[in-house]
Short mmCIF file of N, CA and C in Angstrom, two decimals:
data_model
loop_
_atom_site.label_atom_id
_atom_site.label_comp_id
_atom_site.label_asym_id
_atom_site.label_seq_id
_atom_site.Cartn_x
_atom_site.Cartn_y
_atom_site.Cartn_z
N MET A 1 166.52 27.23 119.42
CA MET A 1 167.74 26.44 119.41
C MET A 1 167.94 25.86 118.00
N SER A 2 169.10 26.07 117.40
CA SER A 2 169.36 25.57 116.06
C SER A 2 169.63 24.06 116.09
N ALA A 3 169.54 23.45 114.92
CA ALA A 3 169.63 21.99 114.83
C ALA A 3 171.01 21.46 115.20
N ASP A 4 172.06 22.27 115.02
CA ASP A 4 173.41 21.77 115.30
C ASP A 4 174.03 22.41 116.54
N SER A 5 173.23 22.99 117.43
CA SER A 5 173.78 23.57 118.65
C SER A 5 174.24 22.45 119.58
N ILE A 6 175.36 22.65 120.22
CA ILE A 6 175.95 21.61 121.07
C ILE A 6 176.05 22.12 122.50
N LYS A 7 175.55 21.31 123.44
CA LYS A 7 175.64 21.63 124.87
C LYS A 7 176.39 20.49 125.55
N LEU A 8 177.58 20.78 126.07
CA LEU A 8 178.40 19.77 126.73
C LEU A 8 177.79 19.40 128.07
N ILE A 9 177.64 18.10 128.33
CA ILE A 9 177.06 17.61 129.58
C ILE A 9 178.16 17.05 130.49
N ALA A 10 179.01 16.17 129.95
CA ALA A 10 180.08 15.55 130.76
C ALA A 10 181.33 15.42 129.91
N ASN A 11 182.48 15.56 130.57
CA ASN A 11 183.77 15.50 129.89
C ASN A 11 184.68 14.55 130.65
N ASN A 12 185.46 13.74 129.95
CA ASN A 12 186.36 12.79 130.58
C ASN A 12 187.81 13.24 130.36
N LYS A 13 188.28 14.17 131.21
CA LYS A 13 189.63 14.71 131.09
C LYS A 13 190.69 13.64 131.37
N LYS A 14 190.36 12.69 132.24
CA LYS A 14 191.31 11.66 132.63
C LYS A 14 191.71 10.77 131.44
N ALA A 15 190.81 10.64 130.47
CA ALA A 15 191.10 9.81 129.29
C ALA A 15 192.30 10.37 128.52
N PHE A 16 192.40 11.69 128.42
CA PHE A 16 193.52 12.30 127.70
C PHE A 16 194.83 12.13 128.47
N HIS A 17 194.74 12.00 129.79
CA HIS A 17 195.93 11.79 130.62
C HIS A 17 196.40 10.34 130.56
N ASP A 18 195.47 9.40 130.50
CA ASP A 18 195.81 7.98 130.58
C ASP A 18 196.00 7.30 129.22
N TYR A 19 195.54 7.91 128.13
CA TYR A 19 195.56 7.25 126.83
C TYR A 19 196.05 8.18 125.73
N PHE A 20 196.61 7.58 124.68
CA PHE A 20 196.86 8.27 123.42
C PHE A 20 195.59 8.10 122.60
N ILE A 21 194.93 9.18 122.24
CA ILE A 21 193.68 9.12 121.48
C ILE A 21 194.04 9.02 120.00
N GLU A 22 193.57 7.95 119.33
CA GLU A 22 193.92 7.74 117.93
C GLU A 22 192.80 8.13 116.98
N GLU A 23 191.58 7.66 117.24
CA GLU A 23 190.43 7.99 116.39
C GLU A 23 189.24 8.30 117.27
N THR A 24 188.39 9.22 116.83
CA THR A 24 187.18 9.51 117.59
C THR A 24 185.95 9.25 116.73
N TYR A 25 184.88 8.87 117.39
CA TYR A 25 183.60 8.59 116.73
C TYR A 25 182.49 9.27 117.52
N GLU A 26 181.44 9.68 116.82
CA GLU A 26 180.26 10.22 117.48
C GLU A 26 179.17 9.16 117.42
N ALA A 27 178.63 8.81 118.59
CA ALA A 27 177.60 7.79 118.65
C ALA A 27 176.37 8.33 119.38
N GLY A 28 175.22 7.89 118.95
CA GLY A 28 173.99 8.22 119.67
C GLY A 28 173.85 7.29 120.86
N ILE A 29 173.03 7.67 121.83
CA ILE A 29 172.79 6.84 123.01
C ILE A 29 171.32 6.48 123.05
N SER A 30 171.02 5.22 123.29
CA SER A 30 169.64 4.77 123.44
C SER A 30 169.22 5.01 124.89
N LEU A 31 168.29 5.96 125.09
CA LEU A 31 167.87 6.36 126.44
C LEU A 31 166.35 6.28 126.59
N PHE A 32 165.89 6.22 127.84
CA PHE A 32 164.47 6.30 128.15
C PHE A 32 164.12 7.76 128.45
N GLY A 33 162.83 8.07 128.52
CA GLY A 33 162.34 9.44 128.67
C GLY A 33 162.89 10.17 129.87
N THR A 34 162.88 9.52 131.05
CA THR A 34 163.36 10.23 132.24
C THR A 34 164.87 10.42 132.20
N GLU A 35 165.58 9.53 131.50
CA GLU A 35 167.04 9.67 131.40
C GLU A 35 167.42 10.89 130.57
N ILE A 36 166.73 11.11 129.47
CA ILE A 36 167.05 12.26 128.63
C ILE A 36 166.69 13.56 129.35
N LYS A 37 165.63 13.54 130.15
CA LYS A 37 165.26 14.74 130.92
C LYS A 37 166.34 15.06 131.94
N SER A 38 166.85 14.04 132.60
CA SER A 38 167.92 14.23 133.58
C SER A 38 169.20 14.71 132.88
N LEU A 39 169.48 14.15 131.70
CA LEU A 39 170.66 14.55 130.93
C LEU A 39 170.57 16.02 130.52
N ARG A 40 169.40 16.47 130.13
CA ARG A 40 169.21 17.87 129.74
C ARG A 40 169.48 18.81 130.91
N GLN A 41 169.27 18.32 132.15
CA GLN A 41 169.58 19.13 133.33
C GLN A 41 171.05 19.06 133.70
N GLY A 42 171.83 18.22 132.99
CA GLY A 42 173.27 18.14 133.21
C GLY A 42 173.69 17.14 134.26
N HIS A 43 172.84 16.19 134.61
CA HIS A 43 173.15 15.20 135.65
C HIS A 43 173.72 13.93 135.03
N CYS A 44 175.01 13.95 134.73
CA CYS A 44 175.65 12.80 134.08
C CYS A 44 177.13 12.77 134.45
N SER A 45 177.69 11.56 134.57
CA SER A 45 179.11 11.39 134.84
C SER A 45 179.64 10.21 134.04
N ILE A 46 180.81 10.38 133.41
CA ILE A 46 181.43 9.28 132.66
C ILE A 46 182.83 8.99 133.17
N LYS A 47 183.11 9.37 134.42
CA LYS A 47 184.46 9.15 134.98
C LYS A 47 184.82 7.67 135.05
N GLU A 48 183.88 6.83 135.44
CA GLU A 48 184.15 5.40 135.58
C GLU A 48 183.66 4.59 134.38
N ALA A 49 183.15 5.26 133.35
CA ALA A 49 182.52 4.56 132.22
C ALA A 49 183.55 3.93 131.30
N PHE A 50 183.13 2.85 130.64
CA PHE A 50 183.93 2.22 129.61
C PHE A 50 183.02 1.64 128.54
N ILE A 51 183.60 1.27 127.40
CA ILE A 51 182.85 0.80 126.25
C ILE A 51 183.10 -0.69 126.06
N SER A 52 182.03 -1.42 125.77
CA SER A 52 182.14 -2.86 125.56
C SER A 52 181.40 -3.24 124.28
N ILE A 53 181.94 -4.21 123.54
CA ILE A 53 181.27 -4.70 122.33
C ILE A 53 180.87 -6.15 122.59
N GLU A 54 179.55 -6.40 122.51
CA GLU A 54 179.01 -7.74 122.76
C GLU A 54 178.04 -8.10 121.65
N ASN A 55 178.24 -9.26 121.04
CA ASN A 55 177.34 -9.77 119.99
C ASN A 55 177.10 -8.75 118.87
N GLY A 56 178.13 -8.05 118.45
CA GLY A 56 178.01 -7.11 117.36
C GLY A 56 177.33 -5.80 117.73
N GLU A 57 177.08 -5.57 119.00
CA GLU A 57 176.48 -4.32 119.45
C GLU A 57 177.43 -3.66 120.44
N ILE A 58 177.39 -2.34 120.49
CA ILE A 58 178.32 -1.59 121.34
C ILE A 58 177.54 -0.94 122.48
N TYR A 59 178.10 -1.03 123.70
CA TYR A 59 177.44 -0.53 124.90
C TYR A 59 178.38 0.35 125.70
N ILE A 60 177.80 1.32 126.42
CA ILE A 60 178.55 2.09 127.39
C ILE A 60 178.11 1.60 128.77
N ILE A 61 179.08 1.26 129.60
CA ILE A 61 178.81 0.65 130.90
C ILE A 61 179.34 1.59 131.99
N HIS A 62 178.59 1.70 133.09
CA HIS A 62 178.92 2.54 134.25
C HIS A 62 178.86 4.04 133.96
N MET A 63 178.09 4.43 132.94
CA MET A 63 177.81 5.85 132.74
C MET A 63 176.68 6.19 133.71
N HIS A 64 176.93 7.13 134.61
CA HIS A 64 175.95 7.43 135.67
C HIS A 64 175.07 8.60 135.25
N ILE A 65 173.76 8.34 135.14
CA ILE A 65 172.78 9.40 134.91
C ILE A 65 171.88 9.43 136.13
N ASN A 66 171.91 10.55 136.87
CA ASN A 66 171.09 10.66 138.08
C ASN A 66 169.62 10.44 137.75
N PRO A 67 168.86 9.80 138.65
CA PRO A 67 167.42 9.65 138.42
C PRO A 67 166.74 11.02 138.34
N TYR A 68 165.79 11.14 137.44
CA TYR A 68 165.03 12.39 137.27
C TYR A 68 164.14 12.57 138.49
N GLU A 69 164.20 13.75 139.12
CA GLU A 69 163.50 13.93 140.40
C GLU A 69 161.98 13.82 140.28
N LYS A 70 161.42 14.11 139.10
CA LYS A 70 159.97 14.00 138.94
C LYS A 70 159.59 12.70 138.21
N GLY A 71 160.53 11.77 138.11
CA GLY A 71 160.31 10.57 137.33
C GLY A 71 159.65 9.43 138.06
N ASN A 72 159.63 9.43 139.38
CA ASN A 72 159.09 8.38 140.26
C ASN A 72 159.31 6.96 139.72
N ILE A 73 158.26 6.22 139.38
CA ILE A 73 158.39 4.81 139.01
C ILE A 73 159.02 4.60 137.64
N PHE A 74 159.12 5.65 136.83
CA PHE A 74 159.65 5.50 135.48
C PHE A 74 161.17 5.58 135.43
N ASN A 75 161.81 5.94 136.54
CA ASN A 75 163.27 6.02 136.56
C ASN A 75 163.90 4.65 136.41
N LYS A 76 164.99 4.60 135.66
CA LYS A 76 165.75 3.37 135.45
C LYS A 76 166.98 3.38 136.37
N ASP A 77 167.68 2.25 136.41
CA ASP A 77 168.91 2.14 137.18
C ASP A 77 169.93 3.16 136.66
N PRO A 78 170.50 4.00 137.53
CA PRO A 78 171.43 5.05 137.07
C PRO A 78 172.68 4.51 136.38
N LEU A 79 173.11 3.29 136.72
CA LEU A 79 174.34 2.73 136.15
C LEU A 79 174.08 1.63 135.12
N ARG A 80 172.87 1.55 134.58
CA ARG A 80 172.56 0.46 133.67
C ARG A 80 173.38 0.54 132.38
N LYS A 81 173.47 -0.60 131.71
CA LYS A 81 174.19 -0.69 130.44
C LYS A 81 173.34 -0.04 129.36
N ARG A 82 173.92 0.91 128.61
CA ARG A 82 173.18 1.63 127.58
C ARG A 82 173.77 1.35 126.20
N LYS A 83 172.90 1.09 125.25
CA LYS A 83 173.33 0.78 123.89
C LYS A 83 173.73 2.06 123.16
N LEU A 84 174.84 1.98 122.42
CA LEU A 84 175.28 3.10 121.59
C LEU A 84 174.87 2.82 120.15
N LEU A 85 174.60 3.88 119.42
CA LEU A 85 174.12 3.76 118.05
C LEU A 85 175.24 4.15 117.09
N LEU A 86 175.82 3.13 116.46
CA LEU A 86 176.88 3.33 115.46
C LEU A 86 176.58 2.43 114.26
N HIS A 87 177.19 2.76 113.12
CA HIS A 87 177.05 1.90 111.95
C HIS A 87 177.78 0.58 112.19
N LYS A 88 177.28 -0.49 111.59
CA LYS A 88 177.86 -1.82 111.76
C LYS A 88 179.33 -1.85 111.33
N SER A 89 179.66 -1.14 110.26
CA SER A 89 181.05 -1.13 109.79
C SER A 89 181.98 -0.48 110.82
N GLU A 90 181.49 0.58 111.48
CA GLU A 90 182.30 1.24 112.51
C GLU A 90 182.48 0.32 113.72
N ILE A 91 181.42 -0.38 114.11
CA ILE A 91 181.51 -1.31 115.24
C ILE A 91 182.51 -2.42 114.92
N ASN A 92 182.46 -2.96 113.71
CA ASN A 92 183.39 -4.03 113.32
C ASN A 92 184.83 -3.54 113.30
N LYS A 93 185.04 -2.31 112.84
CA LYS A 93 186.39 -1.73 112.82
C LYS A 93 186.92 -1.56 114.25
N LEU A 94 186.07 -1.02 115.14
CA LEU A 94 186.46 -0.84 116.54
C LEU A 94 186.74 -2.18 117.20
N TYR A 95 185.91 -3.17 116.92
CA TYR A 95 186.09 -4.50 117.52
C TYR A 95 187.43 -5.10 117.10
N GLY A 96 187.77 -4.98 115.82
CA GLY A 96 189.04 -5.50 115.31
C GLY A 96 190.23 -4.82 115.98
N LYS A 97 190.17 -3.50 116.12
CA LYS A 97 191.26 -2.76 116.76
C LYS A 97 191.35 -3.08 118.26
N GLN A 98 190.18 -3.29 118.90
CA GLN A 98 190.17 -3.56 120.34
C GLN A 98 190.83 -4.91 120.65
N GLN A 99 190.81 -5.83 119.70
CA GLN A 99 191.43 -7.14 119.91
C GLN A 99 192.95 -7.07 119.89
N GLU A 100 193.50 -5.99 119.29
CA GLU A 100 194.95 -5.81 119.29
C GLU A 100 195.42 -5.43 120.68
N LYS A 101 196.66 -5.79 120.98
CA LYS A 101 197.19 -5.51 122.32
C LYS A 101 197.37 -4.01 122.55
N GLY A 102 196.88 -3.56 123.70
CA GLY A 102 197.08 -2.17 124.10
C GLY A 102 195.96 -1.22 123.71
N TYR A 103 195.03 -1.66 122.85
CA TYR A 103 193.94 -0.77 122.43
C TYR A 103 192.70 -0.95 123.28
N THR A 104 192.00 0.14 123.50
CA THR A 104 190.73 0.12 124.21
C THR A 104 189.83 1.21 123.63
N ILE A 105 188.57 1.18 124.02
CA ILE A 105 187.63 2.20 123.57
C ILE A 105 187.14 2.94 124.80
N VAL A 106 187.29 4.26 124.81
CA VAL A 106 186.93 5.07 125.98
C VAL A 106 185.95 6.17 125.58
N PRO A 107 185.02 6.53 126.48
CA PRO A 107 184.16 7.67 126.21
C PRO A 107 184.89 8.97 126.55
N LEU A 108 184.77 9.98 125.70
CA LEU A 108 185.44 11.26 125.93
C LEU A 108 184.50 12.33 126.45
N LYS A 109 183.33 12.43 125.82
CA LYS A 109 182.37 13.44 126.28
C LYS A 109 180.95 13.04 125.92
N VAL A 110 180.01 13.57 126.70
CA VAL A 110 178.59 13.41 126.45
C VAL A 110 178.04 14.80 126.21
N TYR A 111 177.25 14.96 125.17
CA TYR A 111 176.70 16.26 124.85
C TYR A 111 175.36 16.11 124.15
N LEU A 112 174.63 17.23 124.11
CA LEU A 112 173.36 17.28 123.38
C LEU A 112 173.63 18.00 122.07
N LYS A 113 173.29 17.36 120.97
CA LYS A 113 173.46 17.96 119.65
C LYS A 113 172.06 18.14 119.09
N GLY A 114 171.59 19.39 119.14
CA GLY A 114 170.19 19.64 118.81
C GLY A 114 169.34 19.03 119.91
N LYS A 115 168.47 18.09 119.55
CA LYS A 115 167.64 17.43 120.55
C LYS A 115 168.11 16.00 120.85
N HIS A 116 169.23 15.58 120.27
CA HIS A 116 169.72 14.22 120.45
C HIS A 116 170.91 14.17 121.40
N ALA A 117 170.95 13.13 122.23
CA ALA A 117 172.08 12.91 123.13
C ALA A 117 173.14 12.13 122.37
N LYS A 118 174.37 12.60 122.44
CA LYS A 118 175.49 11.96 121.74
C LYS A 118 176.62 11.72 122.72
N VAL A 119 177.44 10.71 122.41
CA VAL A 119 178.65 10.47 123.18
C VAL A 119 179.80 10.36 122.18
N GLU A 120 180.90 11.03 122.50
CA GLU A 120 182.09 10.94 121.66
C GLU A 120 182.97 9.85 122.26
N ILE A 121 183.23 8.82 121.46
CA ILE A 121 184.08 7.72 121.93
C ILE A 121 185.36 7.73 121.12
N ALA A 122 186.41 7.14 121.69
CA ALA A 122 187.70 7.16 121.02
C ALA A 122 188.38 5.81 121.10
N LEU A 123 189.05 5.47 120.03
CA LEU A 123 189.95 4.32 120.03
C LEU A 123 191.25 4.83 120.62
N ALA A 124 191.69 4.22 121.71
CA ALA A 124 192.83 4.76 122.45
C ALA A 124 193.83 3.66 122.78
N LYS A 125 195.07 4.08 122.94
CA LYS A 125 196.15 3.17 123.33
C LYS A 125 196.68 3.66 124.67
N GLY A 126 196.81 2.76 125.63
CA GLY A 126 197.22 3.12 126.98
C GLY A 126 198.62 3.71 127.04
N LYS A 127 198.78 4.73 127.89
CA LYS A 127 200.09 5.34 128.10
C LYS A 127 200.83 4.59 129.19
N LYS A 128 202.12 4.54 129.06
CA LYS A 128 202.98 4.02 130.11
C LYS A 128 203.29 5.16 131.07
N LEU A 129 203.85 4.84 132.23
CA LEU A 129 204.15 5.85 133.24
C LEU A 129 205.11 6.91 132.71
N TYR A 130 206.13 6.49 131.92
CA TYR A 130 207.10 7.46 131.42
C TYR A 130 206.46 8.40 130.39
N ASP A 131 205.43 7.95 129.66
CA ASP A 131 204.71 8.82 128.74
C ASP A 131 203.97 9.91 129.51
N LYS A 132 203.36 9.53 130.63
CA LYS A 132 202.62 10.49 131.44
C LYS A 132 203.58 11.53 132.02
N ARG A 133 204.76 11.07 132.49
CA ARG A 133 205.76 11.99 133.04
C ARG A 133 206.22 12.98 131.97
N HIS A 134 206.41 12.48 130.75
CA HIS A 134 206.84 13.33 129.65
C HIS A 134 205.80 14.41 129.36
N ASP A 135 204.51 14.03 129.35
CA ASP A 135 203.43 15.01 129.11
C ASP A 135 203.38 16.06 130.21
N ILE A 136 203.55 15.64 131.47
CA ILE A 136 203.52 16.59 132.59
C ILE A 136 204.69 17.55 132.49
N ALA A 137 205.89 17.04 132.14
CA ALA A 137 207.07 17.90 132.00
C ALA A 137 206.87 18.92 130.87
N ALA A 138 206.31 18.49 129.76
CA ALA A 138 206.07 19.39 128.63
C ALA A 138 205.06 20.48 129.02
N LYS A 139 204.03 20.10 129.77
CA LYS A 139 203.03 21.08 130.21
C LYS A 139 203.65 22.10 131.15
N ASP A 140 204.53 21.63 132.06
CA ASP A 140 205.21 22.54 132.98
C ASP A 140 206.11 23.52 132.22
N GLN A 141 206.86 23.01 131.23
CA GLN A 141 207.72 23.88 130.43
C GLN A 141 206.91 24.95 129.70
N LYS A 142 205.79 24.55 129.14
CA LYS A 142 204.92 25.49 128.43
C LYS A 142 204.40 26.57 129.37
N ARG A 143 203.98 26.16 130.57
CA ARG A 143 203.46 27.11 131.56
C ARG A 143 204.55 28.10 131.97
N GLU A 144 205.78 27.60 132.21
CA GLU A 144 206.88 28.48 132.60
C GLU A 144 207.25 29.45 131.48
N ALA A 145 207.24 28.97 130.24
CA ALA A 145 207.55 29.84 129.11
C ALA A 145 206.50 30.94 128.97
N GLU A 146 205.23 30.59 129.15
CA GLU A 146 204.17 31.60 129.08
C GLU A 146 204.31 32.62 130.21
N ARG A 147 204.71 32.15 131.41
CA ARG A 147 204.88 33.04 132.55
C ARG A 147 206.04 34.01 132.28
N ASP A 148 207.16 33.49 131.76
CA ASP A 148 208.31 34.35 131.44
C ASP A 148 207.95 35.37 130.35
N PHE A 149 207.24 34.95 129.35
CA PHE A 149 206.83 35.84 128.27
C PHE A 149 205.91 36.94 128.79
N LYS A 150 205.02 36.59 129.72
CA LYS A 150 204.08 37.55 130.29
C LYS A 150 204.83 38.59 131.12
N ILE A 151 205.86 38.17 131.88
CA ILE A 151 206.66 39.10 132.69
C ILE A 151 207.43 40.07 131.79
N LYS A 152 207.98 39.59 130.68
CA LYS A 152 208.75 40.44 129.79
C LYS A 152 207.87 41.49 129.11
N LEU A 153 206.61 41.17 128.86
CA LEU A 153 205.69 42.12 128.21
C LEU A 153 205.31 43.26 129.14
N VAL A 154 205.25 43.02 130.42
CA VAL A 154 204.81 44.04 131.38
C VAL A 154 205.90 44.98 131.73
#
């Protein structure tokens, strides 16, 4: 396995539906031994997860990592708060933007990069209902155009 090989573990498709993604960051995750073993098997979910900044440190909350089946007493709480590893300047920038109205920080995907677990987080602005309707209409138009083009080619 090469040093920069990437294996996707979990993806948060709902974030793209509910938010306008403005900036993305790659952060490391502070994990225990049995958690990384479970993550390597692909047992992770970030559907309900969110990012919080407390005392100058950034955490991912409600990220579910299933307990490792051979981990017995060494398994940790599957929904525990996990520290993310980012530079202090990036944390301060995210904290400043999060204080503005409408901005939040959401996890987009969890993946293994080489032997390290990473999470891609994004600074996002919430969509209104009419924005979501507009995106759905545009997607439908694109699908219909592709269908018409495919029929004309045959």
